[in-house]
């Protein structure tokens, strides 16, 4: 291996980039390296900055001497090595270490903590050589300093570390690894180099699919004309390929008449040679009375000419046959063009009439069902009549919502042909790629679903058709070539295309498939096994090889390795889904068990091991060894196997890449998988640039990446047992590896990469014994879980509708359809990551003293347990008895249903979210449960009566009899009294369309505006209040009644009457109609004058379009009076909705660094001496608008405002940012009504759209800089305290922002 340079190790084992630290001192504490460099001729390459690298070579010299040579390229002339040596198991630097010949110029640092050695200049490079003769030393650790510029070069914030010898006790399993003990190094690269931002959102995908419908063919138009013009009911249809053209065969029924229609876009004149059949395989001449004009009756058939026709300018040929009898089962036919006979490949065409059975059974099957499903259902329904009414089988158009409907129905039409052989299936799939592409991501989702059904053996692979392996291989090759083309052209679909390719083998032209057929003969001849099971398998391989053959081959090898234990053979088959019945179902069945002899074992194992390469080359998309061989090249080695085969390496592979892949293969069976996974990820990261370019043989590289990805997953799963007693640092490191792997497989991976950076930082904190490490890691654990949940929802939204619709068309068993998306997720890294997170979560909660619960609203309650999926789905339900809801999902903006006394959830809404405030106002127990076991126990108590008593971080519960509940609980009364009724006084228009802050009064604006005006001039000088004006109460009603809005007013009146009659759908209609309001000129002029006189910019000065933007935002605020949540909330407390008046507060937006909400009394504990606040990066909408994830939360004693205590670090993945703009805030007379708490029900709308930014908390000083955090949080707490004092000590709910260290208060109201 001389001269081989492996990728260099990061000292921290994270493989993250080296960074330049200006003026930073080096880190002396040692990080146990997870990336050992090789003992012999090992080396590493580190990036120092964008133009320079550090090359490290470790070489043996004489005896036990080790020579370390460092070369820094393209650097200045003043570099020095700041370094020390490490002993095994020790973290302190040994300075100066014995047995080291200190290079010339080496000095000790003044604190005796390190050595400082200058590099020697050599051209543009700097070099240094260190000789070490001390077997008690394990490694050296160092940073590099440019002394002239005081610039420190570190390895992603860590010291560089170079290992000279494997540490004590470090070894690998198996003799085959003795020569390569240790780990491959990770190349030093910036995590964000792995960034991919190509993904479309679901909305964009759906819009694209709607905007680009598939182009209608003349055959589509023909079907449409039959249905529209003639009222025909289509009973069954079938489309067959005629080269580049098609023929449609269709049976319809209209007014009691049953007809067969044939239509084709074939150009040359055609003759139909046809018959009728009353049993399969029969050709029976039709009765003379039904043959079309111009036909010729033959002995067992009839020949009928097609007629020319035209639709929308498109030419086609058509033929119609009216049937006279219901007894026919189908129609066989072939075609003749001049003297050329046209068949369906090598078979007759056949239109199956079996769907007509539904008529006699009085069962109506949906139009969109394929003949296969119709037949299957009607056969099975004789045993189970309810099968026809299974929920997934519907005939409504809603079944196909969210799918590429036309494509899925086309697949269903072609499935019968696809079942003939895998060659047919892959060729059909190749033909459908363009249609899938035109349908966007939903089209590719349809292809994936179909291929996944195939791969999981839900569809027939071969039926009455013999096909050569090379023909299957060529069809695979054609299909995957088409997918490769899409991969190059559409980066936003690469994730989906990888998933499709994962389900399909690689395939290949020429002899790739033929080898399967030829080499089994070599195996039989070499090992004298020409009969029995081996001969039966040989016949199957000759005529219809499939992925099952990979399993059969493995089962044979396992059988021989177990000393011919037949149980092992069957275990391998059964674990991989192959039963005895399946073996017998092949067109060439395998009846026999293997009956081999011990003397055949060695030769067979050798030959089958080689044969497996051929099988996997065709059938396996995720086999690592064959994928590596295809990319790095190989030449035939075994006599009789792959004779004359030479596969050339892919051009342009990174330097050292083949050696890296060899390292991976050498360690593939290691019991300790850490080094293997590092090598796999290094290979994936090195491969990534090639995957993003139009590389030659891109398909081979994609399959290699898929194989590397799959091997990471299986290696991680293999490591779970070893991690049972692992440290939290070890688990966190494994989590970081899996997050990296997932990011490398994901189209839109910015959030995952930010999670990865967070985990690396958490490891840093843990290693440095930072007392906040567990709390910080818990935030990234929550964020990572949220990322997984979001990805799961995305997959479900894109894939599950297609799985359900296509499953219904093809008759797939319902249980398979139900778990389709779940199984897709299980097949990737997400499932492994979830298990690791679950293992770490209780450890972090214990270290951070978080307990199993977060109590958001502490109330002792009792009630009946009810389990629901989402609070949103029951928020407007009324429970007639005290109810404890155990809820899987809570977003943060929901209402608490009537009759509910407790909401318990694993979800994590902010403590200051709308639903949290609602719970506290309603005296409802509201808590987040972090322990899945506790939550599961509560769910198992569904229907029982429980008493719940919350403590600070726990809830105790016990079952109680119903009689005790009846005595202790009352839903509608407090101390025997009914809750007071609420009322709103309708506000009048007082003649002004716009007012300044000095004019704010309770008759003109709500408390939100009045409180801002009150604070102005009273808050301390270091706190600012934004300038404000308002559109007062009554403005909206006056504008609506203006004659220029007469039409809008009439529509609103009609819709309001509908609403009063209970038609809630009218709410969205009202909001849409109000967006058509026109602003009267006097409103525009008054608002302009008030804004300008108050020093605010007037949007119209930037053009009429800018004013229209502002007016649209105002209308949206006014229209929010009719949003569903607000309307139902007023109805719930019996408020007259018509009396609710809306003012609009107008403020200039502060481009916030951070936004916060303060409660000056701790809402969770009720402690009045303690301030509670939540902070988010960017604008406050992510905090008050129920965006997913948690804000940073802290408490601060009013007696010690300089010492805030962080309760939780942020996990919100998204921040909102905006440049100079105006915001229009709702300010209704209901928002601060005591007992109603309408705050947050109505909308505040900025004039400009906010920018969504994925947040990287590892660069956020509020998270990483302790002094900045303390200063900022202390300022926020002090502002809250001072404002509370302005209101006489009355608890306040305050919203504000931080910009460049300055505090701005945007609103305050009494804390509810």
PDB file of C-alpha atoms in Angstrom, residues 84-291:
ATOM      1  CA  UNK A  84       2.344  18.396  22.868  1.00  0.00           C
ATOM      2  CA  UNK A  85       2.253  14.585  23.069  1.00  0.00           C
ATOM      3  CA  UNK A  86      -0.367  12.280  24.603  1.00  0.00           C
ATOM      4  CA  UNK A  87      -0.061   9.043  26.518  1.00  0.00           C
ATOM      5  CA  UNK A  88      -2.749   6.337  26.317  1.00  0.00           C
ATOM      6  CA  UNK A  89      -5.739   7.111  28.531  1.00  0.00           C
ATOM      7  CA  UNK A  90      -4.393  10.541  29.537  1.00  0.00           C
ATOM      8  CA  UNK A  91      -5.714  13.937  28.498  1.00  0.00           C
ATOM      9  CA  UNK A  92      -2.774  16.120  29.635  1.00  0.00           C
ATOM     10  CA  UNK A  93      -0.065  17.051  27.181  1.00  0.00           C
ATOM     11  CA  UNK A  94       3.386  15.661  27.918  1.00  0.00           C
ATOM     12  CA  UNK A  95       5.808  18.626  27.518  1.00  0.00           C
ATOM     13  CA  UNK A  96       8.565  18.030  26.594  1.00  0.00           C
ATOM     14  CA  UNK A  97       8.045  14.312  26.023  1.00  0.00           C
ATOM     15  CA  UNK A  98      10.900  11.887  26.464  1.00  0.00           C
ATOM     16  CA  UNK A  99      12.122  10.077  23.353  1.00  0.00           C
ATOM     17  CA  UNK A 100      11.450  12.996  21.010  1.00  0.00           C
ATOM     18  CA  UNK A 101      14.234  14.717  19.140  1.00  0.00           C
ATOM     19  CA  UNK A 102      12.981  18.254  19.395  1.00  0.00           C
ATOM     20  CA  UNK A 103      13.298  19.999  16.037  1.00  0.00           C
ATOM     21  CA  UNK A 104      15.556  22.985  15.761  1.00  0.00           C
ATOM     22  CA  UNK A 105      14.071  26.185  17.162  1.00  0.00           C
ATOM     23  CA  UNK A 106      11.597  24.440  19.513  1.00  0.00           C
ATOM     24  CA  UNK A 107      10.809  26.389  22.706  1.00  0.00           C
ATOM     25  CA  UNK A 108       8.429  25.967  25.606  1.00  0.00           C
ATOM     26  CA  UNK A 109       5.533  28.378  25.907  1.00  0.00           C
ATOM     27  CA  UNK A 110       5.751  30.726  28.922  1.00  0.00           C
ATOM     28  CA  UNK A 111       3.195  28.682  30.901  1.00  0.00           C
ATOM     29  CA  UNK A 112       5.088  25.409  30.211  1.00  0.00           C
ATOM     30  CA  UNK A 113       1.852  24.056  28.732  1.00  0.00           C
ATOM     31  CA  UNK A 114       3.013  23.443  25.166  1.00  0.00           C
ATOM     32  CA  UNK A 115       5.901  23.405  22.737  1.00  0.00           C
ATOM     33  CA  UNK A 116       6.300  25.924  19.915  1.00  0.00           C
ATOM     34  CA  UNK A 117       8.273  24.772  16.828  1.00  0.00           C
ATOM     35  CA  UNK A 118       8.792  26.896  13.683  1.00  0.00           C
ATOM     36  CA  UNK A 119       8.218  25.442  10.229  1.00  0.00           C
ATOM     37  CA  UNK A 120      10.974  25.690   7.615  1.00  0.00           C
ATOM     38  CA  UNK A 121      10.153  27.566   4.430  1.00  0.00           C
ATOM     39  CA  UNK A 122      10.467  25.785   1.096  1.00  0.00           C
ATOM     40  CA  UNK A 123       9.133  27.903  -1.744  1.00  0.00           C
ATOM     41  CA  UNK A 124       5.411  28.489  -1.118  1.00  0.00           C
ATOM     42  CA  UNK A 125       5.335  25.567   1.316  1.00  0.00           C
ATOM     43  CA  UNK A 126       6.316  25.201   4.966  1.00  0.00           C
ATOM     44  CA  UNK A 127       7.703  21.890   6.278  1.00  0.00           C
ATOM     45  CA  UNK A 128       8.426  20.312   9.634  1.00  0.00           C
ATOM     46  CA  UNK A 129       9.723  16.870  10.654  1.00  0.00           C
ATOM     47  CA  UNK A 130       9.440  15.285  14.135  1.00  0.00           C
ATOM     48  CA  UNK A 131      11.096  11.980  15.131  1.00  0.00           C
ATOM     49  CA  UNK A 132       9.655  10.036  18.077  1.00  0.00           C
ATOM     50  CA  UNK A 133      11.144   6.977  19.773  1.00  0.00           C
ATOM     51  CA  UNK A 134       8.828   6.380  22.711  1.00  0.00           C
ATOM     52  CA  UNK A 135       6.349   3.499  22.620  1.00  0.00           C
ATOM     53  CA  UNK A 136       4.555   4.972  25.647  1.00  0.00           C
ATOM     54  CA  UNK A 137       3.259   7.838  23.519  1.00  0.00           C
ATOM     55  CA  UNK A 138       0.074   7.360  21.498  1.00  0.00           C
ATOM     56  CA  UNK A 139      -0.186  10.562  19.496  1.00  0.00           C
ATOM     57  CA  UNK A 140       0.737  14.190  19.154  1.00  0.00           C
ATOM     58  CA  UNK A 141      -1.845  16.949  19.349  1.00  0.00           C
ATOM     59  CA  UNK A 142      -1.384  20.415  17.887  1.00  0.00           C
ATOM     60  CA  UNK A 143      -2.661  23.596  16.324  1.00  0.00           C
ATOM     61  CA  UNK A 144      -0.841  25.760  13.800  1.00  0.00           C
ATOM     62  CA  UNK A 145      -0.248  29.449  14.357  1.00  0.00           C
ATOM     63  CA  UNK A 146       0.706  32.178  11.905  1.00  0.00           C
ATOM     64  CA  UNK A 147       2.751  34.248  14.342  1.00  0.00           C
ATOM     65  CA  UNK A 148       2.887  37.309  12.104  1.00  0.00           C
ATOM     66  CA  UNK A 149      -0.907  37.616  11.929  1.00  0.00           C
ATOM     67  CA  UNK A 150      -1.789  35.921  15.255  1.00  0.00           C
ATOM     68  CA  UNK A 151      -4.001  33.581  13.228  1.00  0.00           C
ATOM     69  CA  UNK A 152      -4.739  30.119  14.645  1.00  0.00           C
ATOM     70  CA  UNK A 153      -5.540  27.211  12.359  1.00  0.00           C
ATOM     71  CA  UNK A 154      -7.640  24.542  14.100  1.00  0.00           C
ATOM     72  CA  UNK A 155      -9.608  21.498  13.013  1.00  0.00           C
ATOM     73  CA  UNK A 156     -13.175  22.780  13.130  1.00  0.00           C
ATOM     74  CA  UNK A 157     -12.546  24.345  16.504  1.00  0.00           C
ATOM     75  CA  UNK A 158     -10.615  21.298  17.736  1.00  0.00           C
ATOM     76  CA  UNK A 159      -6.968  20.441  18.016  1.00  0.00           C
ATOM     77  CA  UNK A 160      -5.417  18.380  15.240  1.00  0.00           C
ATOM     78  CA  UNK A 161      -4.435  14.935  16.464  1.00  0.00           C
ATOM     79  CA  UNK A 162      -2.147  12.416  14.738  1.00  0.00           C
ATOM     80  CA  UNK A 163      -1.930   8.849  16.057  1.00  0.00           C
ATOM     81  CA  UNK A 164       1.297   6.928  15.779  1.00  0.00           C
ATOM     82  CA  UNK A 165       0.170   3.567  17.203  1.00  0.00           C
ATOM     83  CA  UNK A 166      -3.163   1.884  17.804  1.00  0.00           C
ATOM     84  CA  UNK A 167      -4.164   2.562  21.423  1.00  0.00           C
ATOM     85  CA  UNK A 168      -4.055  -0.291  23.933  1.00  0.00           C
ATOM     86  CA  UNK A 169      -6.933  -2.684  23.548  1.00  0.00           C
ATOM     87  CA  UNK A 170      -7.875  -1.288  20.142  1.00  0.00           C
ATOM     88  CA  UNK A 171      -8.310  -4.149  17.703  1.00  0.00           C
ATOM     89  CA  UNK A 172     -10.704  -5.509  15.123  1.00  0.00           C
ATOM     90  CA  UNK A 173     -12.424  -8.810  14.794  1.00  0.00           C
ATOM     91  CA  UNK A 174     -11.137 -11.383  12.363  1.00  0.00           C
ATOM     92  CA  UNK A 175      -7.761 -12.209  10.927  1.00  0.00           C
ATOM     93  CA  UNK A 176      -8.593 -10.600   7.633  1.00  0.00           C
ATOM     94  CA  UNK A 177      -8.364  -7.186   9.278  1.00  0.00           C
ATOM     95  CA  UNK A 178      -5.073  -7.560  11.096  1.00  0.00           C
ATOM     96  CA  UNK A 179      -3.150  -5.807   8.370  1.00  0.00           C
ATOM     97  CA  UNK A 180      -5.493  -2.825   8.381  1.00  0.00           C
ATOM     98  CA  UNK A 181      -6.244  -2.308  12.042  1.00  0.00           C
ATOM     99  CA  UNK A 182      -7.605   1.141  12.811  1.00  0.00           C
ATOM    100  CA  UNK A 183      -9.965   3.540  11.137  1.00  0.00           C
ATOM    101  CA  UNK A 184      -9.984   5.477   7.948  1.00  0.00           C
ATOM    102  CA  UNK A 185      -9.524   9.198   8.462  1.00  0.00           C
ATOM    103  CA  UNK A 186     -12.164  11.749   7.606  1.00  0.00           C
ATOM    104  CA  UNK A 187     -11.212  14.470   5.188  1.00  0.00           C
ATOM    105  CA  UNK A 188     -11.467  17.892   6.708  1.00  0.00           C
ATOM    106  CA  UNK A 189     -14.460  19.568   5.038  1.00  0.00           C
ATOM    107  CA  UNK A 190     -17.117  22.125   5.888  1.00  0.00           C
ATOM    108  CA  UNK A 191     -20.408  20.450   6.776  1.00  0.00           C
ATOM    109  CA  UNK A 192     -22.271  22.961   4.637  1.00  0.00           C
ATOM    110  CA  UNK A 193     -20.408  21.675   1.566  1.00  0.00           C
ATOM    111  CA  UNK A 194     -22.963  18.866   1.724  1.00  0.00           C
ATOM    112  CA  UNK A 195     -25.828  21.357   1.345  1.00  0.00           C
ATOM    113  CA  UNK A 196     -28.630  20.569  -1.083  1.00  0.00           C
ATOM    114  CA  UNK A 197     -31.601  22.921  -1.508  1.00  0.00           C
ATOM    115  CA  UNK A 198     -33.344  21.532  -4.558  1.00  0.00           C
ATOM    116  CA  UNK A 199     -36.530  20.173  -2.991  1.00  0.00           C
ATOM    117  CA  UNK A 200     -39.940  21.560  -3.848  1.00  0.00           C
ATOM    118  CA  UNK A 201     -42.566  21.963  -1.178  1.00  0.00           C
ATOM    119  CA  UNK A 202     -45.659  19.786  -1.322  1.00  0.00           C
ATOM    120  CA  UNK A 203     -47.731  22.784  -2.399  1.00  0.00           C
ATOM    121  CA  UNK A 204     -45.353  23.538  -5.252  1.00  0.00           C
ATOM    122  CA  UNK A 205     -45.380  19.898  -6.287  1.00  0.00           C
ATOM    123  CA  UNK A 206     -49.153  19.761  -6.332  1.00  0.00           C
ATOM    124  CA  UNK A 207     -49.437  23.079  -8.148  1.00  0.00           C
ATOM    125  CA  UNK A 208     -46.915  21.929 -10.716  1.00  0.00           C
ATOM    126  CA  UNK A 209     -48.847  18.754 -11.257  1.00  0.00           C
ATOM    127  CA  UNK A 210     -52.058  20.708 -11.698  1.00  0.00           C
ATOM    128  CA  UNK A 211     -50.414  23.286 -13.928  1.00  0.00           C
ATOM    129  CA  UNK A 212     -48.856  20.756 -16.287  1.00  0.00           C
ATOM    130  CA  UNK A 213     -51.476  18.122 -17.011  1.00  0.00           C
ATOM    131  CA  UNK A 214     -50.492  15.232 -19.210  1.00  0.00           C
ATOM    132  CA  UNK A 215     -51.069  15.853 -22.893  1.00  0.00           C
ATOM    133  CA  UNK A 216     -54.230  14.094 -24.076  1.00  0.00           C
ATOM    134  CA  UNK A 217     -53.725  11.485 -26.777  1.00  0.00           C
ATOM    135  CA  UNK A 218     -56.295  10.717 -29.418  1.00  0.00           C
ATOM    136  CA  UNK A 219     -57.164   7.539 -27.491  1.00  0.00           C
ATOM    137  CA  UNK A 220     -57.880   9.630 -24.376  1.00  0.00           C
ATOM    138  CA  UNK A 221     -60.137  11.842 -26.474  1.00  0.00           C
ATOM    139  CA  UNK A 222     -61.889   8.763 -27.880  1.00  0.00           C
ATOM    140  CA  UNK A 223     -62.774   7.475 -24.392  1.00  0.00           C
ATOM    141  CA  UNK A 224     -63.967  10.943 -23.383  1.00  0.00           C
ATOM    142  CA  UNK A 225     -66.202  11.209 -26.453  1.00  0.00           C
ATOM    143  CA  UNK A 226     -67.762   7.804 -25.715  1.00  0.00           C
ATOM    144  CA  UNK A 227     -68.663   8.881 -22.205  1.00  0.00           C
ATOM    145  CA  UNK A 228     -69.798  12.413 -22.996  1.00  0.00           C
ATOM    146  CA  UNK A 229     -71.606  11.979 -26.325  1.00  0.00           C
ATOM    147  CA  UNK A 230     -73.054   8.522 -25.910  1.00  0.00           C
ATOM    148  CA  UNK A 231     -73.340   8.233 -22.128  1.00  0.00           C
ATOM    149  CA  UNK A 232     -71.394   4.991 -22.223  1.00  0.00           C
ATOM    150  CA  UNK A 233     -70.406   3.218 -19.022  1.00  0.00           C
ATOM    151  CA  UNK A 234     -66.923   1.795 -19.463  1.00  0.00           C
ATOM    152  CA  UNK A 235     -66.892  -1.735 -18.072  1.00  0.00           C
ATOM    153  CA  UNK A 236     -63.234  -2.535 -18.803  1.00  0.00           C
ATOM    154  CA  UNK A 237     -60.445  -1.264 -20.970  1.00  0.00           C
ATOM    155  CA  UNK A 238     -56.979  -2.325 -22.001  1.00  0.00           C
ATOM    156  CA  UNK A 239     -54.185  -0.480 -23.812  1.00  0.00           C
ATOM    157  CA  UNK A 240     -51.576  -2.460 -25.768  1.00  0.00           C
ATOM    158  CA  UNK A 241     -48.324  -1.231 -27.290  1.00  0.00           C
ATOM    159  CA  UNK A 242     -47.843  -1.405 -31.076  1.00  0.00           C
ATOM    160  CA  UNK A 243     -44.219  -0.344 -31.270  1.00  0.00           C
ATOM    161  CA  UNK A 244     -44.372   3.446 -30.854  1.00  0.00           C
ATOM    162  CA  UNK A 245     -48.168   3.393 -31.276  1.00  0.00           C
ATOM    163  CA  UNK A 246     -50.994   1.938 -29.181  1.00  0.00           C
ATOM    164  CA  UNK A 247     -54.303   0.155 -29.514  1.00  0.00           C
ATOM    165  CA  UNK A 248     -57.155   0.588 -27.053  1.00  0.00           C
ATOM    166  CA  UNK A 249     -59.631  -2.248 -26.496  1.00  0.00           C
ATOM    167  CA  UNK A 250     -62.645  -1.236 -24.445  1.00  0.00           C
ATOM    168  CA  UNK A 251     -65.991  -2.718 -23.429  1.00  0.00           C
ATOM    169  CA  UNK A 252     -68.866  -0.326 -22.744  1.00  0.00           C
ATOM    170  CA  UNK A 253     -72.534  -0.468 -21.935  1.00  0.00           C
ATOM    171  CA  UNK A 254     -75.152   2.058 -22.975  1.00  0.00           C
ATOM    172  CA  UNK A 255     -78.946   1.675 -22.819  1.00  0.00           C
ATOM    173  CA  UNK A 256     -78.694  -2.075 -22.299  1.00  0.00           C
ATOM    174  CA  UNK A 257     -76.375  -2.637 -25.249  1.00  0.00           C
ATOM    175  CA  UNK A 258     -72.853  -4.051 -24.692  1.00  0.00           C
ATOM    176  CA  UNK A 259     -70.178  -3.106 -27.189  1.00  0.00           C
ATOM    177  CA  UNK A 260     -66.474  -3.665 -27.767  1.00  0.00           C
ATOM    178  CA  UNK A 261     -64.589  -0.676 -29.182  1.00  0.00           C
ATOM    179  CA  UNK A 262     -61.100  -0.794 -30.621  1.00  0.00           C
ATOM    180  CA  UNK A 263     -59.208   2.384 -31.446  1.00  0.00           C
ATOM    181  CA  UNK A 264     -55.602   2.915 -32.502  1.00  0.00           C
ATOM    182  CA  UNK A 265     -53.269   5.689 -33.598  1.00  0.00           C
ATOM    183  CA  UNK A 266     -51.491   3.210 -35.923  1.00  0.00           C
ATOM    184  CA  UNK A 267     -51.000   4.880 -39.319  1.00  0.00           C
ATOM    185  CA  UNK A 268     -51.135   1.956 -41.764  1.00  0.00           C
ATOM    186  CA  UNK A 269     -54.568   0.371 -42.511  1.00  0.00           C
ATOM    187  CA  UNK A 270     -55.354  -2.515 -40.158  1.00  0.00           C
ATOM    188  CA  UNK A 271     -57.441  -5.696 -40.218  1.00  0.00           C
ATOM    189  CA  UNK A 272     -58.683  -7.142 -36.919  1.00  0.00           C
ATOM    190  CA  UNK A 273     -58.367 -10.958 -36.803  1.00  0.00           C
ATOM    191  CA  UNK A 274     -60.581 -11.808 -33.837  1.00  0.00           C
ATOM    192  CA  UNK A 275     -62.754 -14.322 -32.053  1.00  0.00           C
ATOM    193  CA  UNK A 276     -64.737 -14.737 -28.832  1.00  0.00           C
ATOM    194  CA  UNK A 277     -63.917 -17.019 -25.917  1.00  0.00           C
ATOM    195  CA  UNK A 278     -66.064 -18.711 -23.281  1.00  0.00           C
ATOM    196  CA  UNK A 279     -63.020 -20.199 -21.588  1.00  0.00           C
ATOM    197  CA  UNK A 280     -59.330 -19.249 -21.450  1.00  0.00           C
ATOM    198  CA  UNK A 281     -57.333 -20.018 -24.600  1.00  0.00           C
ATOM    199  CA  UNK A 282     -60.427 -20.555 -26.775  1.00  0.00           C
ATOM    200  CA  UNK A 283     -60.877 -19.090 -30.279  1.00  0.00           C
ATOM    201  CA  UNK A 284     -64.510 -19.240 -31.329  1.00  0.00           C
ATOM    202  CA  UNK A 285     -65.929 -17.522 -34.412  1.00  0.00           C
ATOM    203  CA  UNK A 286     -68.567 -14.894 -33.541  1.00  0.00           C
ATOM    204  CA  UNK A 287     -72.220 -15.301 -34.620  1.00  0.00           C
ATOM    205  CA  UNK A 288     -72.834 -13.816 -38.088  1.00  0.00           C
ATOM    206  CA  UNK A 289     -75.364 -11.351 -36.676  1.00  0.00           C
ATOM    207  CA  UNK A 290     -72.797  -9.348 -34.690  1.00  0.00           C
ATOM    208  CA  UNK A 291     -69.917  -9.057 -37.134  1.00  0.00           C
TER     209      UNK A 291
END
